[in-house]
Tab-separated table of C-alpha atoms in Angstrom:
chain	number	residue	atom	x	y	z
J	1	MET	CA	0.054	0.034	0.051
J	2	GLU	CA	1.047	3.667	-0.491
J	3	HIS	CA	-0.107	6.473	1.811
J	4	THR	CA	0.955	9.969	2.062
J	5	ILE	CA	1.230	12.196	4.972
J	6	SER	CA	1.092	15.901	4.441
J	7	LEU	CA	3.525	18.249	6.436
J	8	ASN	CA	2.446	21.520	4.827
J	9	ASP	CA	1.108	22.731	8.271
J	10	PHE	CA	4.420	21.955	10.254
J	11	PRO	CA	6.671	24.635	10.957
J	12	ASP	CA	10.142	22.821	10.941
J	13	ILE	CA	9.995	19.279	9.291
J	14	SER	CA	14.080	19.243	9.813
J	15	LEU	CA	13.125	18.393	13.682
J	16	LEU	CA	10.632	15.657	12.575
J	17	PHE	CA	12.995	14.104	10.279
J	18	GLY	CA	16.097	14.501	12.481
J	19	ALA	CA	19.778	14.985	11.670
J	20	GLN	CA	20.525	13.539	8.316
J	21	ASN	CA	17.053	12.067	8.231
J	22	CYS	CA	18.041	9.618	11.211
J	23	ASN	CA	14.379	9.464	12.540
J	24	ILE	CA	12.936	8.619	8.965
J	25	LYS	CA	15.703	5.974	8.670
J	26	LEU	CA	14.826	4.611	12.049
J	27	MET	CA	11.205	4.306	10.921
J	28	LYS	CA	12.083	2.657	7.763
J	29	LYS	CA	14.032	0.058	9.673
J	30	LYS	CA	11.913	-0.592	12.384
J	31	PHE	CA	8.531	-1.002	10.526
J	32	ASN	CA	10.058	-2.540	7.258
J	33	VAL	CA	8.689	0.102	4.839
J	34	ASP	CA	9.954	2.404	2.450
J	35	ILE	CA	9.490	6.274	3.269
J	36	LEU	CA	10.098	9.079	0.746
J	37	ALA	CA	10.762	12.354	2.801
J	38	ARG	CA	10.166	15.756	1.118
J	39	ASP	CA	7.711	18.430	2.059
J	40	HIS	CA	5.533	15.329	2.819
J	41	LEU	CA	5.993	11.706	3.724
J	42	LYS	CA	5.147	8.972	1.075
J	43	ILE	CA	5.075	5.430	2.690
J	44	LEU	CA	4.959	2.086	0.997
J	45	GLY	CA	4.350	-0.901	3.114
J	46	ASP	CA	1.700	-2.903	4.601
J	47	ALA	CA	-1.683	-1.270	6.066
J	48	HIS	CA	-0.817	-1.939	9.620
J	49	SER	CA	2.854	-0.544	9.262
J	50	ILE	CA	1.576	2.610	7.585
J	51	GLU	CA	-1.132	3.143	10.446
J	52	CYS	CA	1.715	2.859	13.132
J	53	ILE	CA	3.811	5.107	11.460
J	54	THR	CA	1.081	7.701	11.028
J	55	ARG	CA	0.784	7.706	14.812
J	56	VAL	CA	4.428	7.929	15.330
J	57	VAL	CA	4.562	11.001	13.140
J	58	GLU	CA	1.674	12.656	14.935
J	59	GLN	CA	3.044	12.143	18.482
J	60	VAL	CA	6.622	13.373	17.348
J	61	LYS	CA	4.790	16.516	15.773
J	62	ALA	CA	2.989	17.030	19.068
J	63	LYS	CA	6.015	16.823	21.298
J	64	ILE	CA	7.918	19.225	19.007
J	65	LEU	CA	5.223	21.749	18.961
J	66	LYS	CA	4.994	21.457	22.803
J	67	LYS	CA	8.734	21.477	23.685
J	68	GLY	CA	10.083	23.191	20.697
J	69	ASN	CA	12.497	20.121	19.897
J	70	ILE	CA	12.630	16.377	20.448
J	71	SER	CA	15.631	14.049	21.264
J	72	GLN	CA	16.488	10.882	19.384
J	73	LYS	CA	15.890	8.835	22.454
J	74	GLU	CA	12.512	10.191	22.650
J	75	VAL	CA	11.681	9.684	19.098
J	76	ASN	CA	13.091	5.889	19.575
J	77	MET	CA	10.571	5.618	22.591
J	78	ILE	CA	7.794	6.603	20.565
J	79	ILE	CA	8.711	3.983	17.838
J	80	GLU	CA	9.217	1.206	20.313
J	81	LYS	CA	5.869	1.672	22.052
J	82	HIS	CA	3.952	1.202	18.678
J	83	LEU	CA	6.364	-1.460	17.435
J	84	SER	CA	5.402	-3.629	20.453
J	85	LYS	CA	1.582	-2.757	19.720
J	86	GLU	CA	2.421	-4.106	16.272
J	87	THR	CA	4.162	-7.202	17.539
J	88	GLU	CA	0.937	-7.763	19.753
J	89	THR	CA	-1.253	-7.162	16.765
J	90	LYS	CA	0.515	-9.693	14.694
J	91	THR	CA	0.597	-12.371	17.366
J	92	GLU	CA	-3.031	-12.318	17.386
J	93	THR	CA	-3.420	-13.049	13.838
J	94	GLU	CA	-0.533	-15.553	13.699
J	95	SER	CA	-2.406	-18.478	13.988
J	96	GLN	CA	-4.392	-17.563	11.037
J	97	GLU	CA	-1.532	-16.602	8.968
J	98	GLU	CA	0.241	-19.745	9.737
J	99	LYS	CA	-2.561	-21.582	7.984
J	100	GLU	CA	-1.474	-19.858	4.756
J	101	TYR	CA	0.567	-22.446	2.606
J	102	PHE	CA	3.486	-21.145	0.378
J	103	PRO	CA	5.602	-23.214	-2.048
J	104	ILE	CA	8.577	-21.427	-0.932
J	105	SER	CA	9.409	-19.943	2.332
J	106	PRO	CA	9.439	-16.100	2.480
J	107	ARG	CA	12.556	-14.824	4.073
J	108	THR	CA	11.479	-11.150	4.712
J	109	LEU	CA	8.089	-9.591	5.757
J	110	GLY	CA	8.085	-7.889	2.172
J	111	GLN	CA	8.233	-11.176	0.615
J	112	LYS	CA	5.559	-12.770	2.641
J	113	ASN	CA	3.176	-9.876	1.792
J	114	TYR	CA	4.082	-10.204	-1.902
J	115	LEU	CA	3.422	-14.106	-1.856
J	116	LEU	CA	0.018	-13.338	-0.034
J	117	ALA	CA	-0.826	-10.818	-2.838
J	118	MET	CA	-0.317	-13.410	-5.270
J	119	LYS	CA	-2.544	-15.751	-3.606
J	120	LYS	CA	-5.348	-13.307	-3.435
J	121	ASN	CA	-5.206	-11.378	-6.632
J	122	ASP	CA	-5.503	-12.269	-10.235
J	123	ILE	CA	-2.981	-9.582	-11.215
J	124	VAL	CA	-0.066	-8.380	-8.917
J	125	PHE	CA	2.682	-6.037	-9.671
J	126	ALA	CA	5.851	-6.547	-7.753
J	127	ILE	CA	8.025	-3.524	-7.745
J	128	GLY	CA	11.469	-3.224	-5.875
J	129	PRO	CA	15.229	-3.546	-6.256
J	130	ALA	CA	17.415	-6.382	-7.405
J	131	GLY	CA	17.888	-9.206	-5.195
J	132	THR	CA	14.513	-9.172	-3.484
J	133	GLY	CA	13.167	-12.312	-5.084
J	134	LYS	CA	10.308	-10.758	-7.365
J	135	THR	CA	10.919	-13.235	-10.111
J	136	HIS	CA	12.068	-16.202	-7.966
J	137	LEU	CA	8.894	-15.992	-5.741
J	138	ALA	CA	6.458	-15.440	-8.923
J	139	VAL	CA	8.031	-18.596	-10.689
J	140	ALA	CA	7.511	-20.599	-7.462
J	141	MET	CA	3.907	-19.746	-7.363
J	142	ALA	CA	3.457	-20.578	-10.954
J	143	LEU	CA	5.191	-23.979	-10.666
J	144	ASP	CA	2.952	-24.663	-7.687
J	145	ALA	CA	-0.232	-23.561	-9.579
J	146	LEU	CA	0.925	-25.817	-12.524
J	147	HIS	CA	1.457	-28.926	-10.222
J	148	LYS	CA	-2.085	-28.416	-8.456
J	149	ASN	CA	-3.593	-28.125	-11.906
J	150	THR	CA	-4.933	-24.717	-11.094
J	151	VAL	CA	-3.511	-23.802	-14.196
J	152	ARG	CA	-2.621	-25.552	-17.438
J	153	LYS	CA	0.249	-23.440	-18.812
J	154	LEU	CA	3.101	-21.256	-17.382
J	155	ILE	CA	3.997	-18.404	-19.635
J	156	LEU	CA	7.038	-16.338	-18.871
J	157	VAL	CA	7.946	-13.126	-20.861
J	158	ARG	CA	10.443	-10.418	-20.893
J	159	PRO	CA	10.797	-7.429	-23.212
J	160	ALA	CA	14.103	-7.800	-25.300
J	161	VAL	CA	15.462	-4.440	-24.720
J	162	GLU	CA	19.101	-3.665	-25.553
J	163	ALA	CA	21.034	-2.425	-22.502
J	164	GLY	CA	24.192	-0.843	-23.973
J	165	GLU	CA	24.839	-3.761	-26.480
J	166	LYS	CA	23.379	-4.320	-29.885
J	167	LEU	CA	21.109	-7.426	-30.679
J	168	GLY	CA	22.424	-7.271	-34.284
J	169	PHE	CA	25.841	-7.845	-33.387
J	170	LEU	CA	25.126	-11.161	-31.387
J	171	PRO	CA	25.338	-14.379	-33.552
J	172	GLY	CA	22.596	-16.578	-34.769
J	173	ASP	CA	18.975	-16.084	-35.570
J	174	PHE	CA	16.220	-14.014	-33.695
J	175	GLN	CA	15.692	-16.739	-31.260
J	176	ALA	CA	19.431	-17.059	-30.470
J	177	LYS	CA	19.628	-13.373	-30.027
J	178	VAL	CA	16.922	-13.114	-27.349
J	179	ASN	CA	17.745	-16.152	-25.538
J	180	PRO	CA	20.317	-14.226	-23.372
J	181	TYR	CA	17.572	-11.817	-22.237
J	182	LEU	CA	15.420	-14.863	-21.211
J	183	ARG	CA	17.951	-16.662	-19.486
J	184	PRO	CA	17.134	-15.259	-15.865
J	185	LEU	CA	13.858	-17.122	-16.418
J	186	TYR	CA	15.224	-20.409	-17.325
J	187	ASP	CA	17.448	-20.147	-14.290
J	188	SER	CA	14.597	-19.669	-11.849
J	189	LEU	CA	12.726	-22.392	-13.655
J	190	TYR	CA	15.587	-24.928	-13.483
J	191	ASP	CA	16.364	-24.118	-9.847
J	192	LEU	CA	12.873	-24.421	-8.497
J	193	GLY	CA	11.308	-27.203	-10.924
J	194	GLY	CA	14.284	-29.129	-12.082
J	195	TYR	CA	16.092	-29.207	-15.220
J	196	ASP	CA	14.540	-32.747	-16.487
J	197	ARG	CA	10.861	-31.877	-15.292
J	198	VAL	CA	11.059	-28.213	-16.884
J	199	LYS	CA	12.496	-29.445	-20.032
J	200	LYS	CA	9.800	-31.913	-20.405
J	201	TYR	CA	7.159	-29.418	-19.772
J	202	MET	CA	8.640	-26.848	-22.335
J	203	GLU	CA	8.790	-29.789	-25.061
J	204	LYS	CA	4.933	-30.432	-24.483
J	205	SER	CA	4.328	-26.417	-24.354
J	206	ILE	CA	3.317	-26.533	-20.927
J	207	ILE	CA	5.916	-24.132	-19.863
J	208	GLU	CA	6.776	-21.343	-22.352
J	209	VAL	CA	9.423	-18.756	-22.251
J	210	ALA	CA	9.286	-16.068	-24.862
J	211	PRO	CA	10.158	-12.371	-25.598
J	212	LEU	CA	7.021	-9.948	-25.076
J	213	ALA	CA	6.631	-9.419	-28.831
J	214	TYR	CA	5.403	-12.897	-29.188
J	215	MET	CA	2.367	-12.134	-26.980
J	216	ARG	CA	0.709	-9.843	-29.485
J	217	GLY	CA	-2.872	-10.974	-30.493
J	218	ARG	CA	-2.956	-14.038	-28.096
J	219	THR	CA	-5.638	-14.780	-25.430
J	220	LEU	CA	-4.052	-16.755	-22.791
J	221	GLU	CA	-6.685	-18.879	-20.785
J	222	ASN	CA	-6.037	-21.114	-17.689
J	223	ALA	CA	-2.414	-19.716	-17.559
J	224	PHE	CA	0.048	-18.329	-14.943
J	225	ILE	CA	1.698	-15.555	-16.728
J	226	ILE	CA	4.820	-13.666	-15.586
J	227	LEU	CA	6.108	-10.613	-17.275
J	228	ASP	CA	9.749	-9.913	-15.941
J	229	GLU	CA	11.783	-6.758	-16.107
J	230	ALA	CA	8.557	-4.823	-16.977
J	231	GLN	CA	10.304	-1.485	-16.516
J	232	ASN	CA	11.603	-1.913	-19.820
J	233	THR	CA	7.979	-2.025	-21.489
J	234	THR	CA	6.363	0.941	-23.245
J	235	GLY	CA	2.866	1.938	-22.232
J	236	GLY	CA	1.499	0.269	-25.287
J	237	GLN	CA	3.217	-3.037	-24.599
J	238	MET	CA	1.939	-2.946	-21.076
J	239	ARG	CA	-1.512	-2.326	-22.197
J	240	MET	CA	-1.031	-5.131	-24.763
J	241	PHE	CA	0.234	-7.638	-22.242
J	242	LEU	CA	-2.237	-6.945	-19.575
J	243	THR	CA	-5.103	-7.453	-22.194
J	244	ARG	CA	-3.684	-10.946	-23.281
J	245	MET	CA	-5.292	-12.231	-19.932
J	246	GLY	CA	-7.958	-14.725	-20.503
J	247	LEU	CA	-10.489	-16.862	-18.215
J	248	HIS	CA	-8.869	-18.683	-15.129
J	249	SER	CA	-5.688	-16.939	-15.338
J	250	LYS	CA	-3.190	-15.059	-13.025
J	251	THR	CA	-0.669	-12.558	-13.831
J	252	VAL	CA	2.389	-11.333	-12.064
J	253	VAL	CA	4.221	-8.271	-13.471
J	254	THR	CA	7.917	-7.537	-11.944
J	255	GLY	CA	10.223	-4.814	-12.163
J	256	ASP	CA	12.788	-2.165	-10.892
J	257	GLN	CA	11.713	1.323	-11.649
J	258	THR	CA	15.387	2.350	-11.022
J	259	GLN	CA	16.771	0.343	-13.760
J	260	VAL	CA	14.847	1.517	-16.802
J	261	ASP	CA	16.887	0.688	-20.188
J	262	LEU	CA	14.355	2.615	-22.541
J	263	PRO	CA	15.605	5.367	-24.784
J	264	PRO	CA	15.700	8.839	-23.121
J	265	GLY	CA	12.334	10.408	-22.930
J	266	GLN	CA	10.395	7.083	-23.160
J	267	ILE	CA	8.044	6.562	-20.068
J	268	SER	CA	8.166	3.144	-18.641
J	269	GLY	CA	4.913	0.889	-19.039
J	270	LEU	CA	5.552	-0.194	-15.408
J	271	VAL	CA	5.708	3.457	-13.995
J	272	GLU	CA	2.569	4.405	-16.022
J	273	ALA	CA	0.655	1.329	-14.942
J	274	GLY	CA	1.230	2.411	-11.351
J	275	LYS	CA	-0.531	5.581	-11.964
J	276	ILE	CA	-3.436	4.100	-14.046
J	277	LEU	CA	-4.160	0.979	-12.168
J	278	ARG	CA	-3.642	1.619	-8.647
J	279	GLY	CA	-7.004	1.325	-6.827
J	280	VAL	CA	-8.440	-1.091	-9.592
J	281	ARG	CA	-10.226	-4.000	-7.864
J	282	GLY	CA	-8.280	-7.203	-8.261
J	283	ILE	CA	-5.021	-5.702	-8.903
J	284	GLU	CA	-2.548	-5.250	-5.994
J	285	PHE	CA	0.866	-3.560	-6.053
J	286	ALA	CA	3.620	-5.195	-3.782
J	287	HIS	CA	6.411	-3.079	-2.917
J	288	LEU	CA	9.744	-4.688	-1.950
J	289	THR	CA	12.719	-2.514	-0.566
J	290	GLN	CA	16.283	-2.897	0.111
J	291	ASN	CA	15.408	-4.673	3.425
J	292	ASP	CA	14.030	-7.466	1.462
J	293	ILE	CA	17.242	-8.142	-0.401
J	294	VAL	CA	18.131	-11.969	-0.073
J	295	ARG	CA	21.248	-11.810	-2.212
J	296	HIS	CA	24.752	-11.325	-1.296
J	297	ARG	CA	24.892	-8.526	1.886
J	298	LEU	CA	26.848	-6.303	-0.550
J	299	VAL	CA	23.905	-6.025	-2.828
J	300	GLN	CA	21.862	-4.502	-0.001
J	301	ARG	CA	24.784	-1.857	0.462
J	302	ILE	CA	25.096	-1.171	-3.147
J	303	VAL	CA	21.101	-0.385	-3.621
J	304	GLU	CA	21.291	1.764	-0.580
J	305	ALA	CA	24.530	3.680	-1.890
J	306	TYR	CA	22.725	4.275	-5.261
J	307	GLU	CA	19.453	5.286	-3.594
J	308	LYS	CA	21.267	7.745	-1.464
J	309	LYS	CA	22.906	9.204	-4.537
J	310	SER	CA	19.688	9.563	-6.236
J	311	GLN	CA	18.033	11.424	-3.262
J	312	ASN	CA	21.006	13.818	-2.977
J	313	SER	CA	20.511	14.482	-6.671
J	314	HIS	CA	16.974	15.418	-6.266
J	315	ASN	CA	17.532	17.627	-3.263
J	316	GLN	CA	20.211	19.560	-5.106
């Protein structure tokens, strides 16, 4: 979920944010959410965490207005108080959540929310940085649906967008040229489904891995469809893909909005979809953050460093 807290009526937001945004960073870490701090706070996370942060912000604001300042210790105490309430609430619903079956164990809260979104919705957009498991978890859910005969086909697609290298310089026919772009999908399939099993399914066209262009004009029924690297689609391509969905099908769209390889000035179809489709019933946006990165620990530090540079550029 996404929620915005307006700060237009607050006299000194620097006191609220803390030195070098330390209060905002603490809230992000403690509640496992993403917060964009400007003249407002934009929070991306689950509904309960957003509610807790909203209350924290209101109490911090009230204390500043009353005393004229607030210490780091006081902010931490307010956060911890709401964090303990959040834990109590989660404990009450833990028995119910434990009944949820996942074909793969989530390693972070963000991943768990993402898996729940895929179970409950026919279209899910998973947006987040590299290493958060966007594609891997989607493939796991798709293979599970195939195994249970919930769907009859698994279709994985990617836009074949050049990222600094020209397809024309690669050897072979068109299929050979696009295969390197599809390799990450094959890797997830083989890792989760086993090479022999996946190969057998592919020979029978039960599993299909293809460039996005191959989807035009098709109607995909009884299928689990995954669009990977969706940040590299145009608005027209995204609309085309989403409208391929037929009866008894489920669609997952994954992407990282910070890694767009489209020509300068071209709006990403993933970014556009987030503005057009947010709030549409049956569609959910699952936002993963650097806290959900499960690759090498340096990947998280790299993502944080680039995000910090990006934020500094916006502030200048």
